[in-house]
Every structure is written in structure tokens, then in C-alpha cells.
CSV table of C-alpha atoms in Angstrom, one decimal:
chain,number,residue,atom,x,y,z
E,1,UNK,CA,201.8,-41.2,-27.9
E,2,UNK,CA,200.0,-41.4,-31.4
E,3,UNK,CA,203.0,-39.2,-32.9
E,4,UNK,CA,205.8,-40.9,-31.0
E,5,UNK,CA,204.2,-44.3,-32.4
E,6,UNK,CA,204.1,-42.8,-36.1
E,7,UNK,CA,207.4,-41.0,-36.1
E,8,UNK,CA,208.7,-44.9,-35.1
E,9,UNK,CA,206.8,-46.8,-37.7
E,10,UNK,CA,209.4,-44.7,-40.1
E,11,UNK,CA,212.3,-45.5,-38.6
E,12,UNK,CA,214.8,-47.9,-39.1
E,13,UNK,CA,214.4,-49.2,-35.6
E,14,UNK,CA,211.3,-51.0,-36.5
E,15,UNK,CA,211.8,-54.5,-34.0
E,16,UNK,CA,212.4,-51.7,-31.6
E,17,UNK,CA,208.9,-49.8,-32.2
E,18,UNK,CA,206.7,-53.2,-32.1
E,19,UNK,CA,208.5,-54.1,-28.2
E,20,UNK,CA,207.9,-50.5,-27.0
E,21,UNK,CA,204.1,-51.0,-27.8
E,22,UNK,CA,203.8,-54.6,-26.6
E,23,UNK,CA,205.4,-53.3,-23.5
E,24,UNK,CA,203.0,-50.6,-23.2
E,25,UNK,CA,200.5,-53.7,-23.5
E,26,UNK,CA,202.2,-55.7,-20.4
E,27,UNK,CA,200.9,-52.8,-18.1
E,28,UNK,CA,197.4,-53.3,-18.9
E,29,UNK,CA,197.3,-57.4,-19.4
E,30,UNK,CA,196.8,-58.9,-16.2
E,31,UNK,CA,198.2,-62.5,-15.9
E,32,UNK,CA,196.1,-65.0,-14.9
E,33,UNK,CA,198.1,-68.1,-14.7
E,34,UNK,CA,202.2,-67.4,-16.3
E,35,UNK,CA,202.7,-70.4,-16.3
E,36,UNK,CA,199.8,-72.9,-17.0
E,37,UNK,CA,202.0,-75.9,-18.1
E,38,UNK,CA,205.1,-76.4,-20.1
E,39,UNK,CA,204.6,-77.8,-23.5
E,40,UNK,CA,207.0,-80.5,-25.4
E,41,UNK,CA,208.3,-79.6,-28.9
E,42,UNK,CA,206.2,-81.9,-29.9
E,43,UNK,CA,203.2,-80.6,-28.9
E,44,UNK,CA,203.8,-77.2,-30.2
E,45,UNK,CA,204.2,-78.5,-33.6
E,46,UNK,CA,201.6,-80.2,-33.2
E,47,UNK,CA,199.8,-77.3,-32.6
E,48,UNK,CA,201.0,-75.8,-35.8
E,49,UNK,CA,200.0,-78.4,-38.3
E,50,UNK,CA,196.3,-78.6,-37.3
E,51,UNK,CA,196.5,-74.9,-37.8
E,52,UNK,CA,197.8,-76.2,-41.9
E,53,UNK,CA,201.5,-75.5,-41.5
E,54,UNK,CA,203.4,-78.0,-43.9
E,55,UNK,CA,207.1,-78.4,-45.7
E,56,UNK,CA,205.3,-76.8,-48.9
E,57,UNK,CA,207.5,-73.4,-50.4
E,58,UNK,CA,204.6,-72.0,-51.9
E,59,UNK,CA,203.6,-71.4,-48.2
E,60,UNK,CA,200.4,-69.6,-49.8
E,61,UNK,CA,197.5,-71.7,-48.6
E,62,UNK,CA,198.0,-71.6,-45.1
E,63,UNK,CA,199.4,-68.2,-44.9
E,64,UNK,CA,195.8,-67.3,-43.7
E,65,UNK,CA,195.7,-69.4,-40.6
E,66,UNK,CA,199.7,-69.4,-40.1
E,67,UNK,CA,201.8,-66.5,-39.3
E,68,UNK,CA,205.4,-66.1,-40.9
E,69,UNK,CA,206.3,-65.8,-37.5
E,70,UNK,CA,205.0,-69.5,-36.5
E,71,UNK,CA,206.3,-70.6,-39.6
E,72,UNK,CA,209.8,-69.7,-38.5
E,73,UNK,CA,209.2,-72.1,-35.0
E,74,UNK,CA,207.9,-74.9,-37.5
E,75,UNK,CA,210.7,-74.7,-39.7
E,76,UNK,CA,212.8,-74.9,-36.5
E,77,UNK,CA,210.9,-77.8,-35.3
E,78,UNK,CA,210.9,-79.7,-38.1
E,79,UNK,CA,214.6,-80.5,-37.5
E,80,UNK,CA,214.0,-81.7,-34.1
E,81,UNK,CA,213.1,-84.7,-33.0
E,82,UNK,CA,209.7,-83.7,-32.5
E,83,UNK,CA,208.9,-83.8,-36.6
E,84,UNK,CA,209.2,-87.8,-36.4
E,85,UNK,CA,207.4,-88.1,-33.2
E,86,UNK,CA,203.6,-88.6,-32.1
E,87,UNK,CA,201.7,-88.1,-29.4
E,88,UNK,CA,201.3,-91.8,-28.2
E,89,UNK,CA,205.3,-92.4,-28.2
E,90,UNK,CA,205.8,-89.2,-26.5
E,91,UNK,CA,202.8,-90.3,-23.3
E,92,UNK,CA,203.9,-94.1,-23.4
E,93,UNK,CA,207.4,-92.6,-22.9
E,94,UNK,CA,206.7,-89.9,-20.3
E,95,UNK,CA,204.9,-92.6,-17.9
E,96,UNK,CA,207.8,-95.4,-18.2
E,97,UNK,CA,210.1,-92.4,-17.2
E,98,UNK,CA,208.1,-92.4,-13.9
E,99,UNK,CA,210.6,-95.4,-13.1
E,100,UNK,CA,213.7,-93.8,-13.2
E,101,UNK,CA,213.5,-90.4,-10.4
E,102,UNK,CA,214.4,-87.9,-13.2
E,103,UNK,CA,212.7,-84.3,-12.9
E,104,UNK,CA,209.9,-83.0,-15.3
E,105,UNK,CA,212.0,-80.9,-16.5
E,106,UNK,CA,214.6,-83.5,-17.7
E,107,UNK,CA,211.9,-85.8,-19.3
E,108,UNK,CA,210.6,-82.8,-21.3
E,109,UNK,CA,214.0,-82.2,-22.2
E,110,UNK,CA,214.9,-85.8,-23.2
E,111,UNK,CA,211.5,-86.3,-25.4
E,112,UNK,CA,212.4,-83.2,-26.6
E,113,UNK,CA,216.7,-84.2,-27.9
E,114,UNK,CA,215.9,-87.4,-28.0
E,115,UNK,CA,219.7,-88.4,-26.9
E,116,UNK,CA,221.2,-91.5,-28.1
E,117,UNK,CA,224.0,-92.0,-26.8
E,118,UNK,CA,226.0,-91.6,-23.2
E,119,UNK,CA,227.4,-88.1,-23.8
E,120,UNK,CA,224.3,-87.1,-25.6
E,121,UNK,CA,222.0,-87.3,-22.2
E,122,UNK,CA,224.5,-86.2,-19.2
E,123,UNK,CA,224.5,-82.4,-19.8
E,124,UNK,CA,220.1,-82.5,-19.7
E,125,UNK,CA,220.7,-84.5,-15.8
E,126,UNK,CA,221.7,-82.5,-13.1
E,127,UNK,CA,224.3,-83.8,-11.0
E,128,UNK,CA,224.0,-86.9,-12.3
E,129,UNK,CA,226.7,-88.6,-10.3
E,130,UNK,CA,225.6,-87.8,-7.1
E,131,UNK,CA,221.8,-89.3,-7.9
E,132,UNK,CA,222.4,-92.7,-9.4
E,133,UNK,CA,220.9,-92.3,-12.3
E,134,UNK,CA,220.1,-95.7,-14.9
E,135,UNK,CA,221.3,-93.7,-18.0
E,136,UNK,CA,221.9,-97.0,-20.2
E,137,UNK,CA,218.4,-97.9,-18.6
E,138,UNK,CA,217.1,-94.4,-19.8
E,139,UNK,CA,218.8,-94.4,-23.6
E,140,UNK,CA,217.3,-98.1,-23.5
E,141,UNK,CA,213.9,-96.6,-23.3
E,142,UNK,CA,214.6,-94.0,-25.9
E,143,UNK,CA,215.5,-95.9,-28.5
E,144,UNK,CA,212.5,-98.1,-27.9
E,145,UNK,CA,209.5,-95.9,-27.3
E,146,UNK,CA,210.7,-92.4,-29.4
E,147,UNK,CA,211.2,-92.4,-33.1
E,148,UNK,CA,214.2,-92.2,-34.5
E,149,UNK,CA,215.4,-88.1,-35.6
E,150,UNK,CA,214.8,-87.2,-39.5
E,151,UNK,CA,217.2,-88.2,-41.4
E,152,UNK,CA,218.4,-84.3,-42.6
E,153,UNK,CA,220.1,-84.3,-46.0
E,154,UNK,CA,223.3,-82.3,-44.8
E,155,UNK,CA,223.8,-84.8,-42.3
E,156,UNK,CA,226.5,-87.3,-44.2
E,157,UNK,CA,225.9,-90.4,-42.0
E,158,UNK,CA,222.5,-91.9,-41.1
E,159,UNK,CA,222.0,-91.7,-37.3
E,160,UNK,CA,222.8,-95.8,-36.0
E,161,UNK,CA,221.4,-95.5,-32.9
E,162,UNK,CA,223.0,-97.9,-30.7
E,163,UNK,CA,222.7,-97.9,-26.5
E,164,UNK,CA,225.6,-95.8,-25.2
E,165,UNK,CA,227.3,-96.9,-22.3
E,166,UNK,CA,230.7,-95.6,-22.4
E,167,UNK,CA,232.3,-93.8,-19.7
E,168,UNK,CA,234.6,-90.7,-20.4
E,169,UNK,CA,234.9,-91.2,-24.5
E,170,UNK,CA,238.0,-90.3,-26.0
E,171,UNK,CA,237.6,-87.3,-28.6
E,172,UNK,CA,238.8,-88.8,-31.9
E,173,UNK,CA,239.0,-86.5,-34.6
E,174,UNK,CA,237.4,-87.9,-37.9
E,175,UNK,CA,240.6,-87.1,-40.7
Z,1,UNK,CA,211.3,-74.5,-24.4
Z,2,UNK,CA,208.0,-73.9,-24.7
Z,3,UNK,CA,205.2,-73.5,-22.3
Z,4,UNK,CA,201.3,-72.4,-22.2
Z,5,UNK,CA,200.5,-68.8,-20.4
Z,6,UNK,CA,196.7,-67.8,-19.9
Z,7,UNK,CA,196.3,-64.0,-20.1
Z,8,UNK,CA,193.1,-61.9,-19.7
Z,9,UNK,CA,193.3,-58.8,-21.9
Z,10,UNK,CA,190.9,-55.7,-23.4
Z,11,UNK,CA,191.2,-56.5,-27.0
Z,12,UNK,CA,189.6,-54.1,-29.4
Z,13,UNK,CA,188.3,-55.0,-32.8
Z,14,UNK,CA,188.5,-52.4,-35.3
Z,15,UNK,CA,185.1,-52.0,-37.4
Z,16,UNK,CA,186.3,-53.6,-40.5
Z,17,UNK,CA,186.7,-56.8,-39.1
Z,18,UNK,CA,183.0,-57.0,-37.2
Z,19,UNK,CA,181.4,-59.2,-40.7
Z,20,UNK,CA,183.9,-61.8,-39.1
Z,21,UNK,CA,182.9,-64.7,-36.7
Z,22,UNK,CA,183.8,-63.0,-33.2
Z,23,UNK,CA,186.0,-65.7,-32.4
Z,24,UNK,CA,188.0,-64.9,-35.9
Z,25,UNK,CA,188.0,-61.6,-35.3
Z,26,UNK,CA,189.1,-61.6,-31.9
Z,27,UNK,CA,192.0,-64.0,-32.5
Z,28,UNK,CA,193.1,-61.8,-35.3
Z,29,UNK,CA,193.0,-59.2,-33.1
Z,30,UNK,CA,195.1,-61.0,-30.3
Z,31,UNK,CA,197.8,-62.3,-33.2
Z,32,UNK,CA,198.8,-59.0,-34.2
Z,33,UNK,CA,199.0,-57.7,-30.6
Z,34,UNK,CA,200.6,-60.5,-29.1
Z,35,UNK,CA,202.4,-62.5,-31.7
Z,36,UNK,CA,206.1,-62.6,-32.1
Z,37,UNK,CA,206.7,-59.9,-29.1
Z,38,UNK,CA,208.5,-60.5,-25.9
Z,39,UNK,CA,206.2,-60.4,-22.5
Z,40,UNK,CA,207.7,-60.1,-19.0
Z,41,UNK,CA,206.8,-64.3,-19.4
Z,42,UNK,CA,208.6,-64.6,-22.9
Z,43,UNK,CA,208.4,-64.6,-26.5
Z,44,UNK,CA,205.0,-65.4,-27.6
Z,45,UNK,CA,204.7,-67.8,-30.5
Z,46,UNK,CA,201.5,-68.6,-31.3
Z,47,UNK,CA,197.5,-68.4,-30.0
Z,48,UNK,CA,196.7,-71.8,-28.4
Z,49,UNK,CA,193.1,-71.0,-27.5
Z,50,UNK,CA,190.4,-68.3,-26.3
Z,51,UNK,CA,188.3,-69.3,-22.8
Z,52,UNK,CA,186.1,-66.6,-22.6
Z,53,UNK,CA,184.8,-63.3,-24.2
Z,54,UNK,CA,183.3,-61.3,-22.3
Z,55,UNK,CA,181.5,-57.4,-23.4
Z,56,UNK,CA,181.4,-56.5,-26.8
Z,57,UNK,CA,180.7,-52.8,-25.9
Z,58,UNK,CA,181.3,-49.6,-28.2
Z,59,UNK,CA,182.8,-47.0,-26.7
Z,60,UNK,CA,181.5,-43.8,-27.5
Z,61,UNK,CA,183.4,-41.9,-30.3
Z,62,UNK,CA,185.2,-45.2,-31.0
Z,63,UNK,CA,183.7,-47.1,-33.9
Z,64,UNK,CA,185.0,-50.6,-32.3
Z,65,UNK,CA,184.1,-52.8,-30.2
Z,66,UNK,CA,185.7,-53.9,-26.7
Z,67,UNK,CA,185.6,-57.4,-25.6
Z,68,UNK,CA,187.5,-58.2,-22.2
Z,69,UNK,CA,189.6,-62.1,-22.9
Z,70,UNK,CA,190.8,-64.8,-21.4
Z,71,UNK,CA,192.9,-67.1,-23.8
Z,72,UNK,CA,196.2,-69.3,-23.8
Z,73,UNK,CA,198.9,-68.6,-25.6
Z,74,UNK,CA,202.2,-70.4,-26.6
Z,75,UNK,CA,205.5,-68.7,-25.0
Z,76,UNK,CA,209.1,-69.8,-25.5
Z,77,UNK,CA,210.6,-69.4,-22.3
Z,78,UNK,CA,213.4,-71.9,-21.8
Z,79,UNK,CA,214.2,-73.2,-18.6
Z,80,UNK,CA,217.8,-72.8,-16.7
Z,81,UNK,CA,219.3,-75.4,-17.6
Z,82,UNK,CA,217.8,-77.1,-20.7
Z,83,UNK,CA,219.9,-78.1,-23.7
Z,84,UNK,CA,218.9,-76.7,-26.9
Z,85,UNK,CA,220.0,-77.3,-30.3
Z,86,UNK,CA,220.6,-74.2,-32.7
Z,87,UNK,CA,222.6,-72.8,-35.4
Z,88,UNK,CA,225.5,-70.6,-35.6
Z,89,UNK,CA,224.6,-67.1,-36.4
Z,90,UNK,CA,228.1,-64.9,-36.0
Z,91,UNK,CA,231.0,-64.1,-33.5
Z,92,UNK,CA,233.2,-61.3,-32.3
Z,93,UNK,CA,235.5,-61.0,-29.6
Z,94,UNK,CA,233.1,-61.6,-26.7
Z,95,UNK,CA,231.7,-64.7,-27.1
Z,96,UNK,CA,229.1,-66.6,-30.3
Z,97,UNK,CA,226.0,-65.2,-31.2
Z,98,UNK,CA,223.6,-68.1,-31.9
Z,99,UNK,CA,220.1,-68.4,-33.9
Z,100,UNK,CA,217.2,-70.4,-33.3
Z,101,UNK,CA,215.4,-69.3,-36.4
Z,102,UNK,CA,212.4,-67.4,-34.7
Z,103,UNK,CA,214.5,-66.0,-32.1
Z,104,UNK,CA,218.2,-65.0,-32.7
Z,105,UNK,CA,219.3,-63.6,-29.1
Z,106,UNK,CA,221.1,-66.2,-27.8
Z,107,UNK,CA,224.7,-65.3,-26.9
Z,108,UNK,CA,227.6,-67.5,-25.6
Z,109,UNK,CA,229.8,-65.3,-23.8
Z,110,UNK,CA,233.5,-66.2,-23.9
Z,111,UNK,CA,234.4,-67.3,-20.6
Z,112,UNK,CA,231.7,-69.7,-21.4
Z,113,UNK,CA,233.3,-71.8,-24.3
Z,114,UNK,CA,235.4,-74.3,-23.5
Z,115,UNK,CA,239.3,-73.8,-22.7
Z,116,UNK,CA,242.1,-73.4,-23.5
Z,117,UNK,CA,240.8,-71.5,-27.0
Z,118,UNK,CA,241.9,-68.5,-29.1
Z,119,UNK,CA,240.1,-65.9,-31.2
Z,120,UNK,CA,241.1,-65.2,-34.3
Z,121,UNK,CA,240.4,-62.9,-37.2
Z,122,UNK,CA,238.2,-65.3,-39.4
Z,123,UNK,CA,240.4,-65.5,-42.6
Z,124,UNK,CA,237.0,-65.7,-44.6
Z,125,UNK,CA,235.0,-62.9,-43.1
Z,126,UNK,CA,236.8,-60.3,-42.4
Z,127,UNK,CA,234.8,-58.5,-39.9
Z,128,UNK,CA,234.1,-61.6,-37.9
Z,129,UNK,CA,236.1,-63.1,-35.1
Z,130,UNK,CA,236.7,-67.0,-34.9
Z,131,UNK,CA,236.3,-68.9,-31.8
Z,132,UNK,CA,239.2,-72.4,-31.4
Z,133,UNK,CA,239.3,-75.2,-29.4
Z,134,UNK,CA,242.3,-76.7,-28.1
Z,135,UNK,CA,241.9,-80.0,-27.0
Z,136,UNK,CA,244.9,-81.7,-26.6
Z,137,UNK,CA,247.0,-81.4,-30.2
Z,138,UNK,CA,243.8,-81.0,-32.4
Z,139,UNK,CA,242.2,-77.9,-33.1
Z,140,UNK,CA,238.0,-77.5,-33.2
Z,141,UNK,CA,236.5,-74.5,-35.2
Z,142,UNK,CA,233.5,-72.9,-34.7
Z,143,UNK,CA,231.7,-71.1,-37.2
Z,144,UNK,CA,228.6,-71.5,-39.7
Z,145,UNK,CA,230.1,-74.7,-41.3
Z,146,UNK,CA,229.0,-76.1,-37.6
Z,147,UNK,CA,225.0,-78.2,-38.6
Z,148,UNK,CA,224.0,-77.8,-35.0
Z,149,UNK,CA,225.5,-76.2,-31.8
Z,150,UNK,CA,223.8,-77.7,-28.8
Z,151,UNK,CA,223.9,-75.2,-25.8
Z,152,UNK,CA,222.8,-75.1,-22.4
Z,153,UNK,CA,220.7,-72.1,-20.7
Z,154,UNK,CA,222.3,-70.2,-18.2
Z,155,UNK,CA,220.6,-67.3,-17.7
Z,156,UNK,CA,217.5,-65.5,-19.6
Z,157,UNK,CA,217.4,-61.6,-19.4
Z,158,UNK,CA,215.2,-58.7,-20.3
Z,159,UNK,CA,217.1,-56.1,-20.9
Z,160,UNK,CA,215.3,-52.6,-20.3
Z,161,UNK,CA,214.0,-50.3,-23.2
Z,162,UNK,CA,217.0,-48.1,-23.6
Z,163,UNK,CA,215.8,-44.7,-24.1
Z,164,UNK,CA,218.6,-43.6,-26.0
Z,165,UNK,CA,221.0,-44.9,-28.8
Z,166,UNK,CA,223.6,-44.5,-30.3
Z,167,UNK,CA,223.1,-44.7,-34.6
Z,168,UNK,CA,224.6,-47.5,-35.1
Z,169,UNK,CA,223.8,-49.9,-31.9
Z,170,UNK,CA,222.6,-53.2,-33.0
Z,171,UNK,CA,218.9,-53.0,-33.1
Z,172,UNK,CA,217.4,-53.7,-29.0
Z,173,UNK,CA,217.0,-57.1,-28.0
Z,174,UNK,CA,214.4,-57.5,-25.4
Z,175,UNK,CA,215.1,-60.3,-24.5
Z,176,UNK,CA,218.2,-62.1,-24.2
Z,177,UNK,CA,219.2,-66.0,-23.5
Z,178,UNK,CA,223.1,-66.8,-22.0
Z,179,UNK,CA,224.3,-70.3,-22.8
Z,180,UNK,CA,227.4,-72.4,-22.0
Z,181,UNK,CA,228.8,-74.9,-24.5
Z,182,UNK,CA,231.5,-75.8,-21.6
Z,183,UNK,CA,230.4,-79.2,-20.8
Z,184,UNK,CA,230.0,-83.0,-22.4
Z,185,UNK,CA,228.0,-83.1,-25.0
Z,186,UNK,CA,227.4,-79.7,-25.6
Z,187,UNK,CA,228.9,-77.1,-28.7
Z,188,UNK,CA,229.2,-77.8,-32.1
Z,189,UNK,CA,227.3,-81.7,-33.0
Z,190,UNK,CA,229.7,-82.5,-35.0
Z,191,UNK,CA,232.0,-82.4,-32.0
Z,192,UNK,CA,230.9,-85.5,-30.3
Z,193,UNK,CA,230.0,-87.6,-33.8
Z,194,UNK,CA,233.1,-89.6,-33.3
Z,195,UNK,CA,232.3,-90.1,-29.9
Z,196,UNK,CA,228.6,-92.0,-29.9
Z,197,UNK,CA,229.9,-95.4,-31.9
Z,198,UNK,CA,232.9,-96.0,-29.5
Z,199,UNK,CA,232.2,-99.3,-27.5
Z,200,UNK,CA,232.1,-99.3,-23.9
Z,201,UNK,CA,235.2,-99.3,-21.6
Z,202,UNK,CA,234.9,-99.7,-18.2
Z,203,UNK,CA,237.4,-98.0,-16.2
């Protein structure tokens, strides 16, 4: 195996050498729990800035405690909605959601978009026809409890969130 | 999109790091085995925490010592049918390709995108194909001018280990995530912009 490994290492199929060892790995790692609770954006990036990730370039001072790896998901994340959000908007939220019958998995979903408008939060609900859902109720509470998403400089408007409750909108084309 | 597995794992810790607090050396040792490679669970992101270390024994010939772990660790693994927001990365003729950033294997196969569209040869990139929308007498193009491309999961696969390719296959994607942009609200942002101001009308 020791050859096999090396003769890899040289290869251009390096991405492929690092998989074939982890999956060696799976065999002997013995799950205890796969799934031991799902986590929101938020909380992940959390995660990464008490570990010292931040926007800086230089990147060099935290490079000992964060991985360039985890600095690819907090670049990611910093675009989300999470990067404007804390922990007590995201609980306060999650319990007033108690009130409208939606599944975890929406919630997580909606704290983690944070939708602001009618066609923004029906693709997150399933069926939401059938189930009666309060979706201006729902976009009421986002815009109250979660913070608004960073403003990103390639974005040429400011988001105006405003309380969608359009039916079927009509697809206008900005010319 | 993200969710907290707890493993339990023989982790060895080569000689050169036994001057280290054993909870540094030990994570170190877990980062570079588990981070940024796809489990049977997912791709794990990051070490959340160790619970227990247990043994610290040498084995003989083996200058390192063997602990037997229990820790936590961060895994994406998105759930069928959450709505994620990424980036376009390319296209051909069978569908997008789209890019998270830390993981790039998210594919949009054509059926999937909304009808009635076209591929085209994209007049800028000439090895690329270009996905359109026709939605009544306007056109929509998608391609990296696109900020965000919201899709939903459909599907998450782990494709075996192939044990043999061809020279010039795309390097091996262990795992692989299938979305849908064929519904409200989801593809390109940009697409549903001039939608969110519009003031309501009942029917």
C-alpha cells in the first residue's frame, strides 16, 4: 500500500489520492452518532471566527488555527446571511417559528436565506398550498427578528426589504 | 447545509509532535486526516470538538503514540430539498456545473433547468456551452455574469472510486450534489430582482 500511496502522491490525480486514503479511513472509523444535530450557517461561522478567521488578505495570523480549507466555507459564508446575524436573532427567531407548523428543516433553511419576499420563501416550503401556510406572517417575522443581508458591493441596489405578498409576480425584465 | 457528526477513531500522533499539548497534537492529527475529505456522511469542514482520549500507547517498532477518540466534527451534507445559493462555475451540453467555493460538485443537469431553453455555443468561450431561457419573448442567460444562482437539492451521490481512467477524465468527484433551478424563486438572483418590489395583486 505504502508504494501505491507514493507512486499517487506524484501524480497528477492528487484530489484523487487524498479520497482513496480517507476512504481507506471510513473502514476503520466507527460512527457513533452520523448525525448528532444539524447546524445553521450561522453557527458554523460562528464556529470559524472564535477559531480567528477574519476578512483580513494577509490571512497570516490565523493560518495556524484555520485551515485554507475552512477559510474557503468562511469566505462562502461571509456572503450569506449568516455574516450579519447573531446568535440571539437566530434563537429568538427559531422559537417564534414554533407558531407557524413549518418543519425543522425549513426554519434552518429560512434563518439560513433569509427570504424577503413571496417568491424568495415558497421553493424552501414543501407543498405549501396544500398546508396553509402564513407566508406574509412568516416574511413579517423575518424582517423583524433577522438582520438585514450584507450589503455586497457587486450588488447595484441596496436590498429594500419590504413584506411580500404578491401572488404569481409577473417576470419583468429590467431594460 | 451543515450538520455535527461524532466519530470515534485510532488517531496516531507521529513523534515530532509529542512536545505539543495532547489536545493540540491530537487535533492536528485529526485535521489532516479528516479535513476537507468526503466520508460516507459528507464533506468534513472543520473539527468542532474532542470528548474523549483514551490510550496513549506505543506500539512496538512504531515511534508514535496511539490514542483511541471520540470528537465532533462539522460535515456539509445538505438536505433534499434545501435551497442553496452558489456561483456559476461552467456549462456544457448536459446541464451547469455550479461552485460553492469549498465544494465545486454541484451539477444541474439539463432536464432540470427551466423550459423551453437552448444551448448554445457561448460566443465568449469557445469551449463552453450556454444555457437560455425562454420565457415568453425575453430571453434569460446563464453564465458567470450571474452574482448568485439559488438551487434546490435533489439528490446527493457518492460516486464509487473508479479503478480505472481514462487520461484525460475530469479529476474523481466523490461526491456529487444534483440540483433543480426549475421552480419560483430558484436560478440565477438576478432573475427574480424585478420581481420582489411589485405590490400585491390579488387574483
Amino acid at each position: 500500500i505504502f508504494i501505491y500511496v507514493f507512486f499517487f502522491f506524484n501524480s497528477k490525480s492528487f484530489p484523487f489520492f487524498l479520497f482513496y486514503e480517507s476512504k481507506h479511513r471510513c473502514e476503520y472509523v466507527c460512527r457513533v452518532k452520523a448525525n448528532a444535530g444539524a447546524l445553521t450557517n450561522f453557527e458554523v461561522l460562528d464556529l470559524l471566527n472564535s477559531r480567528g478567521a477574519s476578512k483580513d488578505t494577509t490571512r497570516v495570523i490565523a493560518s495556524e488555527t484555520v485551515s485554507r480549507s475552512e477559510y474557503k466555507v468562511y469566505d462562502y459564508l461571509m456572503e450569506t446571511a449568516a455574516s450579519t446575524q447573531t446568535r440571539d436573532s437566530v434563537t429568538k427567531f427559531s422559537d417564534k417559528c414554533k407558531g407557524f407548523k413549518l418543519a425543522k428543516a425549513e426554519i434552518l433553511n429560512i434563518i439560513n436565506l433569509r427570504p424577503s419576499s413571496d417568491v424568495e420563501l415558497t421553493p424552501i416550503l414543501e407543498k405549501p398550498d396544500e398546508r396553509e401556510i402564513d407566508i406574509e406572517g412568516i416574511l413579517a417575522l423575518v424582517q423583524e427578528l433577522l438582520p438585514p443581508l450584507p450589503t455586497v458591493e457587486a450588488h447595484k441596489e441596496n436590498e429594500q426589504e419590504e413584506t411580500e405578498d404578491g401572488e404569481q409576480p409577473n417576470m419583468e425584465t429590467s431594460v | 447545509m451543515f450538520c455535527l457528526s461524532e466519530l470515534e477513531d485510532t488517531v496516531r500522533v507521529p513523534p515530532s509532535d509529542l512536545n505539543l499539548p495532547l489536545e493540540v497534537a491530537i487535533k492536528k492529527a485529526l485535521q489532516k486526516l479528516f479535513l476537507d475529505k468526503v466520508l460516507s456522511i459528507g464533506l468534513c469542514v472543520a473539527i468542532y470538538g474532542i470528548k474523549s482520549i483514551e490510550g496513549g500507547f506505543v506500539l512496538p517498532g512504531d515511534g508514535a503514540a496511539t490514542y483511541k477518540v471520540v470528537f465532533r466534527i462539522v460535515v456539509f451534507r445538505p438536505f433534499v430539498g434545501e435551497v442553496i445559493a452558489a456561483k456559476f462555475k461552467e456549462s456544457d451540453s448536459n446541464g451547469l456545473r455550479l461552485t460553492l467555493g469549498f465544494f465545486e460538485d454541484v451539477y444541474v443537469p439539463a432536464p432540470l433547468i427551466p423550459t423551453p431553453n437552448r444551448c448554445e455555443p457561448d460566443p465568449y468561450n469557445r469551449n463552453q456551452m450556454r444555457w437560455v431561457w425562454k420565457y415568453g419573448d425575453d430571453e434569460f442567460i446563464i453564465d458567470d455574469s450571474c452574482q448568485q444562482i439559488k438551487f434546490r437539492v435533489e439528490n446527493i451521490s457518492y460516486p464509487p472510486v473508479p479503478t480505472e481512467r481514462a487520461e484525460d477524465a475530469k479529476p474523481f468527484a466523490p461526491m456529487v450534489v444534483t440540483g433543480t433551478i426549475d421552480d419560483d424563486g430558484l436560478g440565477p438572483v438576478s432573475w427574480w430582482e424585478a420581481c420582489a418590489p411589485i405590490s400585491d395583486d390579488e387574483d
